[in-house]
Amino acid sequence: MSLIQQLGEDYKNLPAILEEYERGLEEVEPHLLIEGKNLEAANAEQAGWQLYYESRRADLYSLVKFFEAKTAAVRGMLFKKMNTYNQSLSDRQKDKYIDNEEKYLTQIEIYLEIKEVYEKYEAVCDAFRSRGYALNNITKIRVASLESVII
């Protein structure tokens, strides 16, 4: 089920969703470590963990895009309202008023909280890509050293 569908009315489930995703970040470090693991096990688990975190990142990306659209909608609604009631202001002045509207600020705050968690998952996914390259390099080095051994 999409995270957007899980939000609930007035986004009441959003704090629980973000908390769950934050908890997932706490468990990342042991999965990223290569030291102390044998090469075969580290290579075997790489794809699974990378898929897991990439999938969670994709879920968060849909939330980021959803709240970008919601924020733009709130801004548009406030701009339209401003046009109706105060036509003497320039567009720039209207933008400044909108930037201080409570409804818009609340929407921006929600968006930024989601974006923060998304960017953390983006960093984790980058770390898993780097880990994959490191494992590949280590494997190649080990294979090359085995080839030079005289039997």
CSV table of C-alpha atoms in Angstrom, one decimal:
chain,number,residue,atom,x,y,z
A,1,MET,CA,0.0,0.0,0.0
A,2,SER,CA,1.3,3.5,-0.9
A,3,LEU,CA,2.4,5.7,1.9
A,4,ILE,CA,0.0,8.4,0.5
A,5,GLN,CA,-2.9,6.1,1.1
A,6,GLN,CA,-1.7,5.4,4.6
A,7,LEU,CA,-1.6,9.1,5.6
A,8,GLY,CA,-5.2,9.2,6.7
A,9,GLU,CA,-7.5,12.1,7.1
A,10,ASP,CA,-5.6,15.4,7.8
A,11,TYR,CA,-2.4,13.4,7.7
A,12,LYS,CA,-3.0,12.0,11.1
A,13,ASN,CA,-0.8,8.9,10.4
A,14,LEU,CA,2.2,11.0,9.2
A,15,PRO,CA,4.0,11.2,12.5
A,16,ALA,CA,3.9,7.4,13.0
A,17,ILE,CA,5.0,6.9,9.4
A,18,LEU,CA,8.0,9.2,9.8
A,19,GLU,CA,8.9,7.7,13.2
A,20,GLU,CA,8.9,4.2,11.6
A,21,TYR,CA,11.2,5.4,8.8
A,22,GLU,CA,13.5,7.2,11.3
A,23,ARG,CA,13.7,3.9,13.3
A,24,GLY,CA,14.8,2.1,10.1
A,25,LEU,CA,17.7,4.5,9.9
A,26,GLU,CA,19.0,3.6,13.3
A,27,GLU,CA,19.5,0.0,12.1
A,28,VAL,CA,21.6,0.9,9.0
A,29,GLU,CA,25.1,1.0,10.4
A,30,PRO,CA,25.5,-2.7,11.1
A,31,HIS,CA,24.3,-3.5,7.6
A,32,LEU,CA,26.8,-1.2,6.0
A,33,LEU,CA,29.8,-2.6,7.9
A,34,ILE,CA,32.1,-4.8,5.9
A,35,GLU,CA,34.7,-5.4,8.6
A,36,GLY,CA,34.3,-8.6,10.6
A,37,LYS,CA,32.2,-10.3,7.9
A,38,ASN,CA,33.4,-12.9,5.4
A,39,LEU,CA,33.5,-11.7,1.8
A,40,GLU,CA,30.9,-14.2,0.7
A,41,ALA,CA,28.3,-13.2,3.3
A,42,ALA,CA,28.9,-9.5,2.7
A,43,ASN,CA,28.4,-9.9,-1.0
A,44,ALA,CA,25.3,-12.1,-0.5
A,45,GLU,CA,23.6,-9.6,1.8
A,46,GLN,CA,24.5,-6.5,-0.3
A,47,ALA,CA,21.7,-6.8,-2.9
A,48,GLY,CA,19.0,-7.5,-0.3
A,49,TRP,CA,19.8,-4.6,2.0
A,50,GLN,CA,20.3,-2.2,-0.9
A,51,LEU,CA,16.9,-3.2,-2.3
A,52,TYR,CA,15.3,-2.7,1.1
A,53,TYR,CA,16.6,0.8,1.6
A,54,GLU,CA,16.0,1.8,-2.1
A,55,SER,CA,12.4,0.6,-1.7
A,56,ARG,CA,11.9,2.7,1.4
A,57,ARG,CA,13.6,5.7,-0.3
A,58,ALA,CA,11.1,5.3,-3.2
A,59,ASP,CA,8.2,5.3,-0.8
A,60,LEU,CA,9.4,8.5,0.8
A,61,TYR,CA,10.0,10.1,-2.7
A,62,SER,CA,6.3,9.6,-3.4
A,63,LEU,CA,5.5,11.4,-0.2
A,64,VAL,CA,7.9,14.2,-1.0
A,65,LYS,CA,6.3,14.7,-4.4
A,66,PHE,CA,2.8,14.5,-2.9
A,67,PHE,CA,3.6,17.2,-0.3
A,68,GLU,CA,5.4,19.4,-2.9
A,69,ALA,CA,2.1,19.4,-4.9
A,70,LYS,CA,0.1,20.0,-1.7
A,71,THR,CA,2.4,23.0,-0.8
A,72,ALA,CA,2.0,24.4,-4.3
A,73,ALA,CA,-1.8,24.0,-4.0
A,74,VAL,CA,-1.9,25.9,-0.7
A,75,ARG,CA,0.3,28.6,-2.2
A,76,GLY,CA,-2.0,28.8,-5.3
A,77,MET,CA,-5.1,29.0,-3.1
A,78,LEU,CA,-3.7,31.7,-1.0
A,79,PHE,CA,-2.5,33.6,-4.1
A,80,LYS,CA,-6.0,33.4,-5.6
A,81,LYS,CA,-7.5,34.5,-2.4
A,82,MET,CA,-5.1,37.4,-2.2
A,83,ASN,CA,-6.0,38.4,-5.8
A,84,THR,CA,-9.7,38.4,-4.9
A,85,TYR,CA,-9.4,40.6,-1.9
A,86,ASN,CA,-6.3,42.8,-2.6
A,87,GLN,CA,-5.8,43.5,-6.3
A,88,SER,CA,-3.6,46.6,-5.7
A,89,LEU,CA,-0.6,44.6,-4.5
A,90,SER,CA,2.1,43.4,-6.9
A,91,ASP,CA,2.7,39.7,-7.4
A,92,ARG,CA,5.9,40.0,-5.4
A,93,GLN,CA,4.1,41.7,-2.5
A,94,LYS,CA,1.5,39.0,-2.6
A,95,ASP,CA,4.2,36.3,-2.5
A,96,LYS,CA,5.7,38.0,0.6
A,97,TYR,CA,2.3,37.9,2.4
A,98,ILE,CA,1.8,34.3,1.4
A,99,ASP,CA,5.2,33.4,2.8
A,100,ASN,CA,4.0,34.5,6.2
A,101,GLU,CA,0.6,32.8,6.1
A,102,GLU,CA,0.2,30.2,8.8
A,103,LYS,CA,-1.4,27.6,6.5
A,104,TYR,CA,1.5,27.9,4.1
A,105,LEU,CA,4.1,27.7,6.8
A,106,THR,CA,2.5,24.6,8.3
A,107,GLN,CA,2.5,22.9,4.9
A,108,ILE,CA,6.2,23.9,4.3
A,109,GLU,CA,7.1,22.5,7.7
A,110,ILE,CA,5.5,19.1,6.9
A,111,TYR,CA,7.2,19.0,3.6
A,112,LEU,CA,10.6,19.8,5.1
A,113,GLU,CA,10.2,17.1,7.7
A,114,ILE,CA,9.5,14.5,5.0
A,115,LYS,CA,12.2,15.8,2.8
A,116,GLU,CA,14.7,15.5,5.6
A,117,VAL,CA,13.9,11.8,6.2
A,118,TYR,CA,14.0,11.2,2.4
A,119,GLU,CA,17.5,12.8,2.1
A,120,LYS,CA,18.7,10.5,4.9
A,121,TYR,CA,17.5,7.5,3.0
A,122,GLU,CA,19.1,8.9,-0.2
A,123,ALA,CA,22.4,9.1,1.7
A,124,VAL,CA,22.0,5.5,2.9
A,125,CYS,CA,21.3,4.3,-0.6
A,126,ASP,CA,24.5,6.1,-1.8
A,127,ALA,CA,26.4,4.4,1.0
A,128,PHE,CA,25.1,1.0,-0.1
A,129,ARG,CA,26.2,1.8,-3.7
A,130,SER,CA,29.7,2.7,-2.4
A,131,ARG,CA,29.7,-0.5,-0.3
A,132,GLY,CA,28.9,-2.5,-3.4
A,133,TYR,CA,31.8,-0.9,-5.3
A,134,ALA,CA,34.1,-1.6,-2.3
A,135,LEU,CA,33.0,-5.3,-2.2
A,136,ASN,CA,33.5,-5.6,-5.9
A,137,ASN,CA,37.0,-4.2,-5.6
A,138,ILE,CA,37.9,-6.4,-2.7
A,139,THR,CA,36.6,-9.4,-4.5
A,140,LYS,CA,38.7,-8.6,-7.6
A,141,ILE,CA,41.8,-8.1,-5.5
A,142,ARG,CA,41.3,-11.4,-3.8
A,143,VAL,CA,40.7,-13.2,-7.1
A,144,ALA,CA,43.8,-11.6,-8.6
A,145,SER,CA,45.9,-12.6,-5.7
A,146,LEU,CA,44.6,-16.2,-5.9
A,147,GLU,CA,45.6,-16.4,-9.6
A,148,SER,CA,49.2,-15.6,-8.8
A,149,VAL,CA,49.5,-18.4,-6.2
A,150,ILE,CA,51.7,-21.3,-7.4
A,151,ILE,CA,50.1,-24.6,-6.6
